[in-house]
Amino acid sequence: MFQKILIANRGEIAVRIIRSCMYMGIETIAIYSEVDKDSLHVQLADEAICIGKAKSNESYLNMENIITAAINKGAEAIHPGFGFLSENAQFAELCETVGITFIGPKSKTIRQMGDKSKARELMIDALVPVVPGSNGCVKDLSDAKELAKDIGFPILIKASAGGGGRGMRIAYSIDEFSTAFETAKTEAKNAFGDGSMYLEKYLENPKHIEFQMLCDKYGNTVHLGERDCSIQRRNQKVIEEAPSTIKPAIREKMAQAAIKACKSVNYENAGTIEFLLANDNFYFIEMNTRIQVEHPITEMITGIDIIKEQIKIAAGEKLSFKQKDIQFKGHSIECRLNAEIPKHNFRPSPGVILLLHIPSGPGVRFDSFIYPGSIIQPHYDSMIGKMIVHDNTRAEAIKKIRATLEELVIKGINTNQSFLYMIINNPNYIKGKFNTSFIDLNLEALLEYDEYE
Ligand code: ADP
């Protein structure tokens, strides 16, 4: 097992990883930007090193500085968390070159699956169902237009290098196609430095169902069940739950497809296979080759510490359980708490946390990095924490998350707390009647009691 791990991240996920390292008796090295020197991950780690200025590309994305820090501090492994360099094949390769273990899959796998149109092709070869669409990337606008007519509208134009819901546009008809294509392409070029585009049939009102996978270096592959991440705003997840309400027969088919997907690329470490489900048909959309924001709900229903498993797999250990050993218990819900102003088009709301009361109790978990006096920086993602609950049934979990959202007090910055509360209290959400359009369709009602003026 490793003795020292560097955590190439910040915020709640850095804190989360440090905690599992502490449970395992592994020393940790935090990295931080100049403005993050008082951040919780810096205080919790055994050692910390400043790697640059506030702007991400001068610090948390600065591969050279991070690798140098790891070498100088004697780290044997690097955990990338999510976001930043977690799905950067070049960074994983750099780690491999200097002999530091990257806690994640091989750089080759990240490259294969990070290219979303390439991943689609690999899945077609592996006989995993994908959304009907283009074979690989389209050459140009006129090629795309011809293909779109064949596939049939509505069409979703997607960036092959895309992520976080960016570089994606819908065209409902041929008249809208050119503008949608050019807008998506420009956005992709600016955000990812890559304007390669592919097409998918736009599925109306699907559910987003994803499987948490764990694969060791010896070909052992298990799934830890699925998560329903359909509550989204602008294609970004807001509330997740596990298990989903899908039929058991479909769950089993999806699980088998997810296992097939991982095996087909000799996947190693933790990963997620994302599917869309429409009219009882499911389609692969992408694989995330890293730990995900919503991993805690899976931990709550399985009792498995996924970060610990990631570290053990990276250290060359065999999975200590088989599929039949994994027990699913109860229901878990996670709400993403953001420093933002929902009423003002969800504009970020950075500032200083003046007052904080965090609810607790059986089956209540708050993954975060905030404390009274901590600063929410304008430079980074606006997520400040995740409220996670677990209970025996979905109905009880809903009551519990409602109670925790009522009890939580955060003063100093504005958050989406009441927006989350309104979702949880929506009759259709409570009945489990929702899909990826839920927030869009209910936006006005969900904002009704937002106190922000
Ligand atoms: P990203 O990598 O940017 O997160 P994904 O491909 O994972 O993009 O898709 C994010 C979300 O966008 C999905 O959860 C879903 O809500 C929506 N989406 C993606 N592809 C389709 C599609 N073909 N039809 C309908 N919605 C889609």
Tab-separated table of C-alpha atoms and ligand atoms in Angstrom:
chain	number	residue	atom	x	y	z
A	1	MET	CA	0.000	0.000	0.000
A	2	PHE	CA	1.068	3.596	-0.633
A	3	GLN	CA	2.501	5.607	2.237
A	4	LYS	CA	1.969	9.051	0.738
A	5	ILE	CA	-0.600	10.358	-1.729
A	6	LEU	CA	-0.836	13.799	-3.299
A	7	ILE	CA	-4.357	15.082	-3.888
A	8	ALA	CA	-4.474	17.094	-7.108
A	9	ASN	CA	-7.693	18.899	-6.292
A	10	ARG	CA	-9.419	21.272	-3.881
A	11	GLY	CA	-12.783	21.767	-2.182
A	12	GLU	CA	-15.057	19.027	-0.929
A	13	ILE	CA	-13.589	16.209	-3.040
A	14	ALA	CA	-10.059	16.927	-1.780
A	15	VAL	CA	-11.399	16.775	1.791
A	16	ARG	CA	-13.303	13.559	0.990
A	17	ILE	CA	-10.156	11.882	-0.390
A	18	ILE	CA	-8.016	13.026	2.548
A	19	ARG	CA	-10.562	11.463	4.918
A	20	SER	CA	-10.326	8.026	3.287
A	21	CYS	CA	-6.515	8.318	3.343
A	22	MET	CA	-6.715	9.075	7.076
A	23	TYR	CA	-8.926	6.004	7.607
A	24	MET	CA	-6.299	3.932	5.775
A	25	GLY	CA	-3.287	5.430	7.592
A	26	ILE	CA	-1.906	7.006	4.399
A	27	GLU	CA	-0.145	10.379	4.596
A	28	THR	CA	-1.552	13.134	2.397
A	29	ILE	CA	-0.132	16.092	0.536
A	30	ALA	CA	-2.528	18.888	-0.388
A	31	ILE	CA	-1.873	21.301	-3.219
A	32	TYR	CA	-3.372	24.773	-3.175
A	33	SER	CA	-3.537	28.015	-5.092
A	34	GLU	CA	-2.547	31.281	-3.398
A	35	VAL	CA	-6.151	32.152	-2.540
A	36	ASP	CA	-6.826	28.693	-1.051
A	37	LYS	CA	-4.170	28.762	1.655
A	38	ASP	CA	-6.752	28.628	4.471
A	39	SER	CA	-8.981	26.090	2.742
A	40	LEU	CA	-10.044	23.000	4.723
A	41	HIS	CA	-8.187	20.487	2.541
A	42	VAL	CA	-4.935	22.360	3.276
A	43	GLN	CA	-5.608	22.209	7.003
A	44	LEU	CA	-6.516	18.514	7.030
A	45	ALA	CA	-3.632	17.181	4.940
A	46	ASP	CA	-0.338	16.173	6.569
A	47	GLU	CA	1.574	18.482	4.233
A	48	ALA	CA	0.573	21.193	1.806
A	49	ILE	CA	2.263	22.947	-1.053
A	50	CYS	CA	1.287	26.066	-2.976
A	51	ILE	CA	1.326	25.386	-6.699
A	52	GLY	CA	0.391	28.734	-8.185
A	53	LYS	CA	-2.003	31.605	-8.572
A	54	ALA	CA	-5.779	31.660	-8.204
A	55	LYS	CA	-6.604	31.046	-11.860
A	56	SER	CA	-7.030	27.304	-12.419
A	57	ASN	CA	-4.703	27.093	-15.385
A	58	GLU	CA	-1.944	28.610	-13.261
A	59	SER	CA	-2.508	26.196	-10.349
A	60	TYR	CA	-4.894	23.207	-10.292
A	61	LEU	CA	-4.413	22.675	-14.043
A	62	ASN	CA	-0.660	23.298	-14.019
A	63	MET	CA	0.622	19.770	-14.633
A	64	GLU	CA	4.303	20.631	-14.364
A	65	ASN	CA	3.929	22.319	-10.977
A	66	ILE	CA	1.803	19.479	-9.631
A	67	ILE	CA	4.147	16.723	-10.799
A	68	THR	CA	7.148	18.649	-9.433
A	69	ALA	CA	5.366	18.995	-6.084
A	70	ALA	CA	4.634	15.260	-6.032
A	71	ILE	CA	8.249	14.370	-6.785
A	72	ASN	CA	9.689	16.846	-4.265
A	73	LYS	CA	7.346	15.676	-1.516
A	74	GLY	CA	7.908	11.987	-2.236
A	75	ALA	CA	4.324	11.102	-3.211
A	76	GLU	CA	3.938	7.587	-4.597
A	77	ALA	CA	0.511	8.239	-6.052
A	78	ILE	CA	-1.748	11.103	-7.140
A	79	HIS	CA	-5.513	11.163	-6.691
A	80	PRO	CA	-7.035	13.606	-9.194
A	81	GLY	CA	-10.588	13.766	-7.730
A	82	PHE	CA	-13.096	15.044	-10.301
A	83	GLY	CA	-12.892	18.016	-12.654
A	84	PHE	CA	-9.474	19.693	-13.172
A	85	LEU	CA	-6.999	17.040	-14.411
A	86	SER	CA	-9.059	13.958	-13.551
A	87	GLU	CA	-9.879	13.075	-17.155
A	88	ASN	CA	-6.747	14.483	-18.727
A	89	ALA	CA	-4.941	11.636	-20.498
A	90	GLN	CA	-1.762	13.704	-20.817
A	91	PHE	CA	-1.589	14.168	-17.056
A	92	ALA	CA	-2.150	10.456	-16.403
A	93	GLU	CA	0.595	9.725	-18.930
A	94	LEU	CA	2.942	12.182	-17.257
A	95	CYS	CA	2.386	10.382	-13.948
A	96	GLU	CA	3.116	7.052	-15.642
A	97	THR	CA	6.326	8.499	-17.155
A	98	VAL	CA	7.730	9.763	-13.859
A	99	GLY	CA	6.752	6.579	-12.016
A	100	ILE	CA	3.955	8.019	-9.873
A	101	THR	CA	0.729	5.988	-9.759
A	102	PHE	CA	-2.262	7.852	-11.157
A	103	ILE	CA	-5.292	6.756	-9.117
A	104	GLY	CA	-7.593	6.047	-12.026
A	105	PRO	CA	-7.521	4.126	-15.278
A	106	LYS	CA	-4.584	3.974	-17.689
A	107	SER	CA	-3.953	7.085	-19.811
A	108	LYS	CA	-4.841	5.065	-22.913
A	109	THR	CA	-8.305	4.289	-21.518
A	110	ILE	CA	-8.889	7.936	-20.545
A	111	ARG	CA	-7.988	8.932	-24.105
A	112	GLN	CA	-10.319	6.316	-25.604
A	113	MET	CA	-13.314	7.095	-23.433
A	114	GLY	CA	-12.715	10.863	-23.186
A	115	ASP	CA	-13.292	11.135	-26.910
A	116	LYS	CA	-17.062	10.714	-26.737
A	117	SER	CA	-17.593	9.833	-30.375
A	118	LYS	CA	-14.753	7.272	-30.222
A	119	ALA	CA	-16.312	5.838	-27.044
A	120	ARG	CA	-19.604	5.446	-28.943
A	121	GLU	CA	-17.826	3.470	-31.653
A	122	LEU	CA	-16.143	1.230	-29.084
A	123	MET	CA	-19.498	0.571	-27.442
A	124	ILE	CA	-21.122	-0.271	-30.793
A	125	ASP	CA	-18.323	-2.818	-31.341
A	126	ALA	CA	-18.930	-4.214	-27.848
A	127	LEU	CA	-22.679	-4.547	-28.648
A	128	VAL	CA	-23.668	-2.025	-25.980
A	129	PRO	CA	-26.706	-0.025	-27.198
A	130	VAL	CA	-25.936	3.626	-28.030
A	131	VAL	CA	-28.266	6.488	-28.989
A	132	PRO	CA	-28.890	6.388	-32.765
A	133	GLY	CA	-26.542	8.907	-34.378
A	134	SER	CA	-23.449	9.497	-36.487
A	135	ASN	CA	-20.661	6.959	-36.841
A	136	GLY	CA	-17.777	8.911	-35.374
A	137	CYS	CA	-17.407	12.652	-35.896
A	138	VAL	CA	-18.983	14.553	-38.740
A	139	LYS	CA	-16.664	16.132	-41.330
A	140	ASP	CA	-18.320	19.502	-41.687
A	141	LEU	CA	-21.665	21.281	-41.659
A	142	SER	CA	-22.918	19.905	-44.942
A	143	ASP	CA	-21.960	16.342	-44.004
A	144	ALA	CA	-23.717	16.854	-40.654
A	145	LYS	CA	-26.847	18.220	-42.337
A	146	GLU	CA	-27.161	15.210	-44.620
A	147	LEU	CA	-26.705	12.834	-41.701
A	148	ALA	CA	-29.212	14.726	-39.563
A	149	LYS	CA	-31.880	14.215	-42.241
A	150	ASP	CA	-31.191	10.464	-42.183
A	151	ILE	CA	-31.261	10.205	-38.375
A	152	GLY	CA	-34.398	12.326	-38.076
A	153	PHE	CA	-35.181	15.349	-35.912
A	154	PRO	CA	-34.856	16.403	-33.144
A	155	ILE	CA	-31.076	16.067	-33.226
A	156	LEU	CA	-28.564	16.730	-30.467
A	157	ILE	CA	-25.269	18.132	-31.745
A	158	LYS	CA	-22.517	17.165	-29.306
A	159	ALA	CA	-18.821	17.929	-28.857
A	160	SER	CA	-16.604	14.889	-28.868
A	161	ALA	CA	-14.402	16.456	-26.205
A	162	GLY	CA	-17.457	17.755	-24.304
A	163	GLY	CA	-18.258	17.681	-20.618
A	164	GLY	CA	-20.311	19.533	-18.025
A	165	GLY	CA	-23.151	19.955	-20.509
A	166	ARG	CA	-21.115	22.313	-22.722
A	167	GLY	CA	-20.715	22.124	-26.483
A	168	MET	CA	-24.213	20.679	-26.895
A	169	ARG	CA	-27.176	22.089	-28.876
A	170	ILE	CA	-30.571	20.762	-29.967
A	171	ALA	CA	-31.933	21.279	-33.474
A	172	TYR	CA	-35.645	20.541	-33.814
A	173	SER	CA	-35.668	21.006	-37.574
A	174	ILE	CA	-33.359	21.397	-40.548
A	175	ASP	CA	-33.899	25.190	-40.431
A	176	GLU	CA	-32.373	25.381	-36.970
A	177	PHE	CA	-29.554	22.999	-37.752
A	178	SER	CA	-26.821	25.276	-39.171
A	179	THR	CA	-27.001	27.827	-36.358
A	180	ALA	CA	-27.151	25.141	-33.660
A	181	PHE	CA	-24.184	23.322	-35.211
A	182	GLU	CA	-22.000	26.431	-35.474
A	183	THR	CA	-22.880	27.594	-31.938
A	184	ALA	CA	-22.071	24.194	-30.417
A	185	LYS	CA	-18.835	23.945	-32.406
A	186	THR	CA	-17.647	27.414	-31.377
A	187	GLU	CA	-18.506	26.706	-27.728
A	188	ALA	CA	-16.598	23.402	-27.904
A	189	LYS	CA	-13.558	25.041	-29.518
A	190	ASN	CA	-13.460	27.717	-26.829
A	191	ALA	CA	-14.073	25.404	-23.891
A	192	PHE	CA	-12.076	22.325	-24.928
A	193	GLY	CA	-9.812	23.554	-27.728
A	194	ASP	CA	-11.431	20.938	-29.963
A	195	GLY	CA	-14.381	21.482	-32.289
A	196	SER	CA	-14.946	17.839	-33.339
A	197	MET	CA	-18.685	17.228	-33.348
A	198	TYR	CA	-20.975	14.201	-33.557
A	199	LEU	CA	-24.728	13.743	-33.751
A	200	GLU	CA	-27.235	11.882	-31.641
A	201	LYS	CA	-30.964	11.551	-31.911
A	202	TYR	CA	-32.381	13.852	-29.207
A	203	LEU	CA	-34.391	11.647	-26.867
A	204	GLU	CA	-37.315	13.549	-25.429
A	205	ASN	CA	-37.826	13.337	-21.691
A	206	PRO	CA	-35.495	10.431	-20.877
A	207	LYS	CA	-34.220	9.407	-17.467
A	208	HIS	CA	-30.488	9.614	-16.792
A	209	ILE	CA	-29.464	6.324	-15.182
A	210	GLU	CA	-25.815	5.539	-14.522
A	211	PHE	CA	-23.943	2.570	-13.100
A	212	GLN	CA	-21.060	2.811	-10.641
A	213	MET	CA	-18.363	0.369	-11.677
A	214	LEU	CA	-15.277	-0.992	-9.925
A	215	CYS	CA	-12.663	-2.924	-11.871
A	216	ASP	CA	-9.331	-4.225	-10.614
A	217	LYS	CA	-6.171	-4.930	-12.614
A	218	TYR	CA	-6.991	-8.640	-12.874
A	219	GLY	CA	-10.179	-8.389	-14.913
A	220	ASN	CA	-12.567	-8.515	-11.936
A	221	THR	CA	-15.454	-6.156	-12.676
A	222	VAL	CA	-18.431	-5.401	-10.449
A	223	HIS	CA	-21.190	-2.825	-10.437
A	224	LEU	CA	-22.393	-1.059	-7.300
A	225	GLY	CA	-25.864	-0.474	-8.657
A	226	GLU	CA	-27.332	2.513	-10.411
A	227	ARG	CA	-28.112	6.154	-9.677
A	228	ASP	CA	-30.950	8.233	-11.062
A	229	CYS	CA	-29.479	11.627	-11.996
A	230	SER	CA	-32.409	12.963	-13.991
A	231	ILE	CA	-32.898	16.101	-11.902
A	232	GLN	CA	-30.685	18.371	-13.982
A	233	ARG	CA	-30.372	22.000	-14.925
A	234	ARG	CA	-28.766	22.703	-18.293
A	235	ASN	CA	-27.685	19.056	-18.545
A	236	GLN	CA	-25.898	19.292	-15.173
A	237	LYS	CA	-26.983	17.171	-12.234
A	238	VAL	CA	-28.621	18.845	-9.230
A	239	ILE	CA	-30.180	16.007	-7.183
A	240	GLU	CA	-29.309	12.312	-7.430
A	241	GLU	CA	-30.704	9.199	-5.815
A	242	ALA	CA	-29.949	5.502	-5.510
A	243	PRO	CA	-31.476	3.144	-6.313
A	244	SER	CA	-33.671	4.398	-9.164
A	245	THR	CA	-37.275	3.369	-9.672
A	246	ILE	CA	-36.577	1.392	-12.873
A	247	LYS	CA	-37.958	-2.111	-13.351
A	248	PRO	CA	-35.706	-4.891	-11.989
A	249	ALA	CA	-35.490	-6.642	-15.382
A	250	ILE	CA	-34.239	-3.454	-17.058
A	251	ARG	CA	-31.810	-2.806	-14.198
A	252	GLU	CA	-30.276	-6.227	-14.731
A	253	LYS	CA	-29.921	-5.704	-18.488
A	254	MET	CA	-28.313	-2.294	-17.958
A	255	ALA	CA	-25.925	-3.711	-15.358
A	256	GLN	CA	-24.815	-6.426	-17.762
A	257	ALA	CA	-24.295	-3.857	-20.524
A	258	ALA	CA	-22.225	-1.698	-18.133
A	259	ILE	CA	-20.040	-4.674	-17.241
A	260	LYS	CA	-19.602	-5.494	-20.929
A	261	ALA	CA	-18.648	-1.859	-21.586
A	262	CYS	CA	-15.903	-1.902	-18.929
A	263	LYS	CA	-14.545	-5.272	-19.984
A	264	SER	CA	-14.383	-4.236	-23.641
A	265	VAL	CA	-11.817	-1.528	-22.813
A	266	ASN	CA	-10.034	-3.498	-20.041
A	267	TYR	CA	-11.109	-0.789	-17.634
A	268	GLU	CA	-9.259	-0.375	-14.339
A	269	ASN	CA	-10.366	1.514	-11.205
A	270	ALA	CA	-13.696	3.270	-10.501
A	271	GLY	CA	-15.758	4.541	-13.401
A	272	THR	CA	-19.318	5.338	-14.361
A	273	ILE	CA	-21.297	4.151	-17.351
A	274	GLU	CA	-24.001	6.684	-18.163
A	275	PHE	CA	-27.191	5.688	-19.957
A	276	LEU	CA	-30.354	7.437	-21.029
A	277	LEU	CA	-33.548	5.464	-20.560
A	278	ALA	CA	-36.586	6.208	-22.726
A	279	ASN	CA	-39.664	3.978	-23.042
A	280	ASP	CA	-37.870	1.076	-21.398
A	281	ASN	CA	-35.007	1.284	-23.920
A	282	PHE	CA	-31.585	2.276	-22.684
A	283	TYR	CA	-28.683	3.825	-24.533
A	284	PHE	CA	-25.051	4.433	-23.544
A	285	ILE	CA	-24.133	8.142	-23.675
A	286	GLU	CA	-20.694	8.282	-22.082
A	287	MET	CA	-18.272	6.872	-19.562
A	288	ASN	CA	-16.760	9.001	-16.815
A	289	THR	CA	-13.307	7.657	-16.056
A	290	ARG	CA	-13.076	9.102	-12.545
A	291	ILE	CA	-14.814	9.392	-9.196
A	292	GLN	CA	-18.085	11.318	-9.540
A	293	VAL	CA	-19.711	14.022	-7.444
A	294	GLU	CA	-22.644	11.719	-6.665
A	295	HIS	CA	-20.581	8.705	-5.499
A	296	PRO	CA	-21.718	9.048	-1.827
A	297	ILE	CA	-25.277	7.829	-2.497
A	298	THR	CA	-23.815	4.570	-3.778
A	299	GLU	CA	-21.603	4.372	-0.688
A	300	MET	CA	-24.695	4.855	1.485
A	301	ILE	CA	-26.655	1.952	-0.063
A	302	THR	CA	-23.715	-0.461	-0.399
A	303	GLY	CA	-21.569	0.416	2.617
A	304	ILE	CA	-18.526	0.476	0.309
A	305	ASP	CA	-16.024	3.356	0.556
A	306	ILE	CA	-15.380	3.970	-3.158
A	307	ILE	CA	-12.319	6.200	-2.605
A	308	LYS	CA	-10.734	3.476	-0.488
A	309	GLU	CA	-11.437	0.957	-3.261
A	310	GLN	CA	-9.883	3.291	-5.840
A	311	ILE	CA	-6.691	3.518	-3.795
A	312	LYS	CA	-6.567	-0.249	-3.203
A	313	ILE	CA	-7.072	-1.004	-6.901
A	314	ALA	CA	-4.370	1.508	-7.901
A	315	ALA	CA	-2.000	-0.128	-5.401
A	316	GLY	CA	-2.510	-3.434	-7.230
A	317	GLU	CA	-4.899	-5.133	-4.793
A	318	LYS	CA	-7.589	-7.503	-6.000
A	319	LEU	CA	-11.208	-6.559	-5.353
A	320	SER	CA	-12.057	-8.103	-1.998
A	321	PHE	CA	-15.682	-8.871	-2.957
A	322	LYS	CA	-17.581	-10.407	-5.836
A	323	GLN	CA	-20.843	-9.216	-7.379
A	324	LYS	CA	-22.889	-11.594	-5.215
A	325	ASP	CA	-21.324	-10.156	-2.036
A	326	ILE	CA	-22.597	-6.635	-2.730
A	327	GLN	CA	-25.755	-5.941	-0.730
A	328	PHE	CA	-28.025	-3.018	-1.518
A	329	LYS	CA	-29.744	-1.518	1.480
A	330	GLY	CA	-32.310	1.272	1.653
A	331	HIS	CA	-32.437	4.499	-0.315
A	332	SER	CA	-30.130	7.485	-0.563
A	333	ILE	CA	-30.572	11.023	-1.921
A	334	GLU	CA	-27.961	13.730	-2.540
A	335	CYS	CA	-28.554	17.448	-3.061
A	336	ARG	CA	-25.796	19.603	-4.532
A	337	LEU	CA	-25.545	22.798	-2.555
A	338	ASN	CA	-24.224	25.674	-4.642
A	339	ALA	CA	-23.195	29.233	-3.779
A	340	GLU	CA	-25.493	30.849	-6.314
A	341	ILE	CA	-28.586	32.974	-6.784
A	342	PRO	CA	-31.253	30.858	-8.496
A	343	LYS	CA	-33.482	33.892	-9.044
A	344	HIS	CA	-30.721	35.639	-10.974
A	345	ASN	CA	-30.255	32.863	-13.473
A	346	PHE	CA	-28.185	30.877	-10.950
A	347	ARG	CA	-25.397	33.456	-10.898
A	348	PRO	CA	-22.522	32.413	-8.558
A	349	SER	CA	-22.543	34.028	-5.119
A	350	PRO	CA	-18.993	33.986	-3.725
A	351	GLY	CA	-18.167	35.465	-0.306
A	352	VAL	CA	-17.390	34.596	3.298
A	353	ILE	CA	-19.366	32.042	5.336
A	354	LEU	CA	-20.452	34.024	8.394
A	355	LEU	CA	-22.678	31.544	10.144
A	356	LEU	CA	-23.024	27.818	9.665
A	357	HIS	CA	-25.161	25.115	11.199
A	358	ILE	CA	-24.878	21.646	9.697
A	359	PRO	CA	-27.621	19.112	10.433
A	360	SER	CA	-26.631	15.679	11.681
A	361	GLY	CA	-28.336	12.466	12.786
A	362	PRO	CA	-28.626	8.836	11.709
A	363	GLY	CA	-28.037	8.437	7.976
A	364	VAL	CA	-27.155	12.106	7.450
A	365	ARG	CA	-23.878	13.085	5.798
A	366	PHE	CA	-22.629	16.490	4.663
A	367	ASP	CA	-19.605	16.341	2.344
A	368	SER	CA	-18.133	19.797	2.214
A	369	PHE	CA	-15.179	22.056	2.896
A	370	ILE	CA	-16.916	25.051	4.399
A	371	TYR	CA	-16.538	26.324	7.967
A	372	PRO	CA	-17.484	29.618	9.612
A	373	GLY	CA	-15.058	32.178	8.213
A	374	SER	CA	-14.147	30.186	5.103
A	375	ILE	CA	-14.066	31.970	1.795
A	376	ILE	CA	-16.036	30.827	-1.246
A	377	GLN	CA	-13.803	31.860	-4.120
A	378	PRO	CA	-15.147	33.287	-7.352
A	379	HIS	CA	-12.459	31.414	-9.303
A	380	TYR	CA	-13.791	27.884	-8.976
A	381	ASP	CA	-16.938	25.782	-9.229
A	382	SER	CA	-19.825	27.093	-7.150
A	383	MET	CA	-20.614	23.764	-5.439
A	384	ILE	CA	-19.937	24.170	-1.717
A	385	GLY	CA	-21.212	20.871	-0.405
A	386	LYS	CA	-23.441	17.867	-0.785
A	387	MET	CA	-26.257	17.004	1.585
A	388	ILE	CA	-26.643	13.230	1.594
A	389	VAL	CA	-29.185	11.116	3.451
A	390	HIS	CA	-29.927	7.425	3.783
A	391	ASP	CA	-33.035	5.659	5.069
A	392	ASN	CA	-34.950	2.411	4.632
A	393	THR	CA	-37.314	3.569	1.902
A	394	ARG	CA	-37.480	6.323	-0.710
A	395	ALA	CA	-40.379	7.969	1.146
A	396	GLU	CA	-38.359	8.081	4.383
A	397	ALA	CA	-35.262	9.374	2.558
A	398	ILE	CA	-37.341	12.198	1.066
A	399	LYS	CA	-38.645	13.149	4.517
A	400	LYS	CA	-35.115	13.087	5.888
A	401	ILE	CA	-33.557	15.240	3.172
A	402	ARG	CA	-36.471	17.670	3.585
A	403	ALA	CA	-35.744	17.905	7.312
A	404	THR	CA	-32.007	18.421	6.765
A	405	LEU	CA	-32.649	21.189	4.237
A	406	GLU	CA	-34.950	22.853	6.779
A	407	GLU	CA	-32.340	22.618	9.513
A	408	LEU	CA	-29.294	23.719	7.501
A	409	VAL	CA	-28.233	27.343	8.124
A	410	ILE	CA	-25.683	29.131	5.967
A	411	LYS	CA	-25.271	32.889	6.238
A	412	GLY	CA	-22.919	35.214	4.389
A	413	ILE	CA	-23.478	33.896	0.889
A	414	ASN	CA	-26.586	33.014	-1.073
A	415	THR	CA	-27.250	29.353	-1.884
A	416	ASN	CA	-29.733	27.208	-3.798
A	417	GLN	CA	-31.028	25.722	-0.508
A	418	SER	CA	-34.656	26.776	-1.002
A	419	PHE	CA	-34.577	25.777	-4.675
A	420	LEU	CA	-33.510	22.255	-3.628
A	421	TYR	CA	-36.220	22.263	-0.965
A	422	MET	CA	-38.861	23.095	-3.567
A	423	ILE	CA	-37.752	20.201	-5.777
A	424	ILE	CA	-37.889	17.745	-2.880
A	425	ASN	CA	-41.412	18.940	-2.014
A	426	ASN	CA	-42.762	18.797	-5.555
A	427	PRO	CA	-45.585	16.205	-5.780
A	428	ASN	CA	-44.233	14.718	-9.016
A	429	TYR	CA	-40.754	14.396	-7.562
A	430	ILE	CA	-42.224	12.667	-4.520
A	431	LYS	CA	-44.155	10.261	-6.785
A	432	GLY	CA	-40.965	9.513	-8.739
A	433	LYS	CA	-42.523	11.003	-11.864
A	434	PHE	CA	-39.630	12.961	-13.310
A	435	ASN	CA	-37.145	12.945	-16.146
A	436	THR	CA	-34.348	15.218	-17.371
A	437	SER	CA	-36.876	17.975	-18.270
A	438	PHE	CA	-38.211	18.269	-14.705
A	439	ILE	CA	-36.423	21.499	-13.703
A	440	ASP	CA	-37.067	23.247	-17.022
A	441	LEU	CA	-40.753	22.412	-16.883
A	442	ASN	CA	-41.169	23.502	-13.259
A	443	LEU	CA	-38.681	26.370	-13.050
A	444	GLU	CA	-41.130	29.124	-12.198
A	445	ALA	CA	-42.749	27.159	-9.367
A	446	LEU	CA	-39.368	26.049	-8.020
A	447	LEU	CA	-38.222	29.670	-7.745
A	448	GLU	CA	-41.429	30.896	-6.114
A	449	TYR	CA	-40.235	30.941	-2.511
A	450	ASP	CA	-36.669	32.022	-3.155
A	451	GLU	CA	-36.150	34.806	-0.617
A	452	TYR	CA	-33.472	36.618	-2.604
A	453	GLU	CA	-34.564	40.133	-3.651
B	1	ADP	P1	-21.616	15.900	-20.574
B	1	ADP	O1	-20.416	15.044	-20.851
B	1	ADP	O2	-21.487	17.298	-21.072
B	1	ADP	O3	-22.094	15.795	-19.158
B	1	ADP	P2	-23.539	13.876	-21.477
B	1	ADP	O4	-23.381	13.221	-22.798
B	1	ADP	O5	-23.129	13.094	-20.280
B	1	ADP	O6	-22.774	15.286	-21.502
B	1	ADP	O7	-25.036	14.349	-21.291
B	1	ADP	C1	-25.454	15.167	-20.203
B	1	ADP	C2	-26.959	15.248	-20.178
B	1	ADP	O8	-27.439	15.790	-21.429
B	1	ADP	C3	-27.678	13.912	-20.049
B	1	ADP	O9	-27.784	13.480	-18.722
B	1	ADP	C4	-29.031	14.249	-20.652
B	1	ADP	O10	-29.851	14.959	-19.754
B	1	ADP	C5	-28.661	15.171	-21.800
B	1	ADP	N1	-28.450	14.376	-23.049
B	1	ADP	C6	-27.284	13.899	-23.533
B	1	ADP	N2	-27.483	13.212	-24.675
B	1	ADP	C7	-28.808	13.245	-24.930
B	1	ADP	C8	-29.664	12.743	-25.984
B	1	ADP	N3	-29.167	12.071	-27.020
B	1	ADP	N4	-30.991	12.990	-25.894
B	1	ADP	C9	-31.516	13.692	-24.848
B	1	ADP	N5	-30.776	14.208	-23.849
B	1	ADP	C10	-29.446	13.989	-23.883
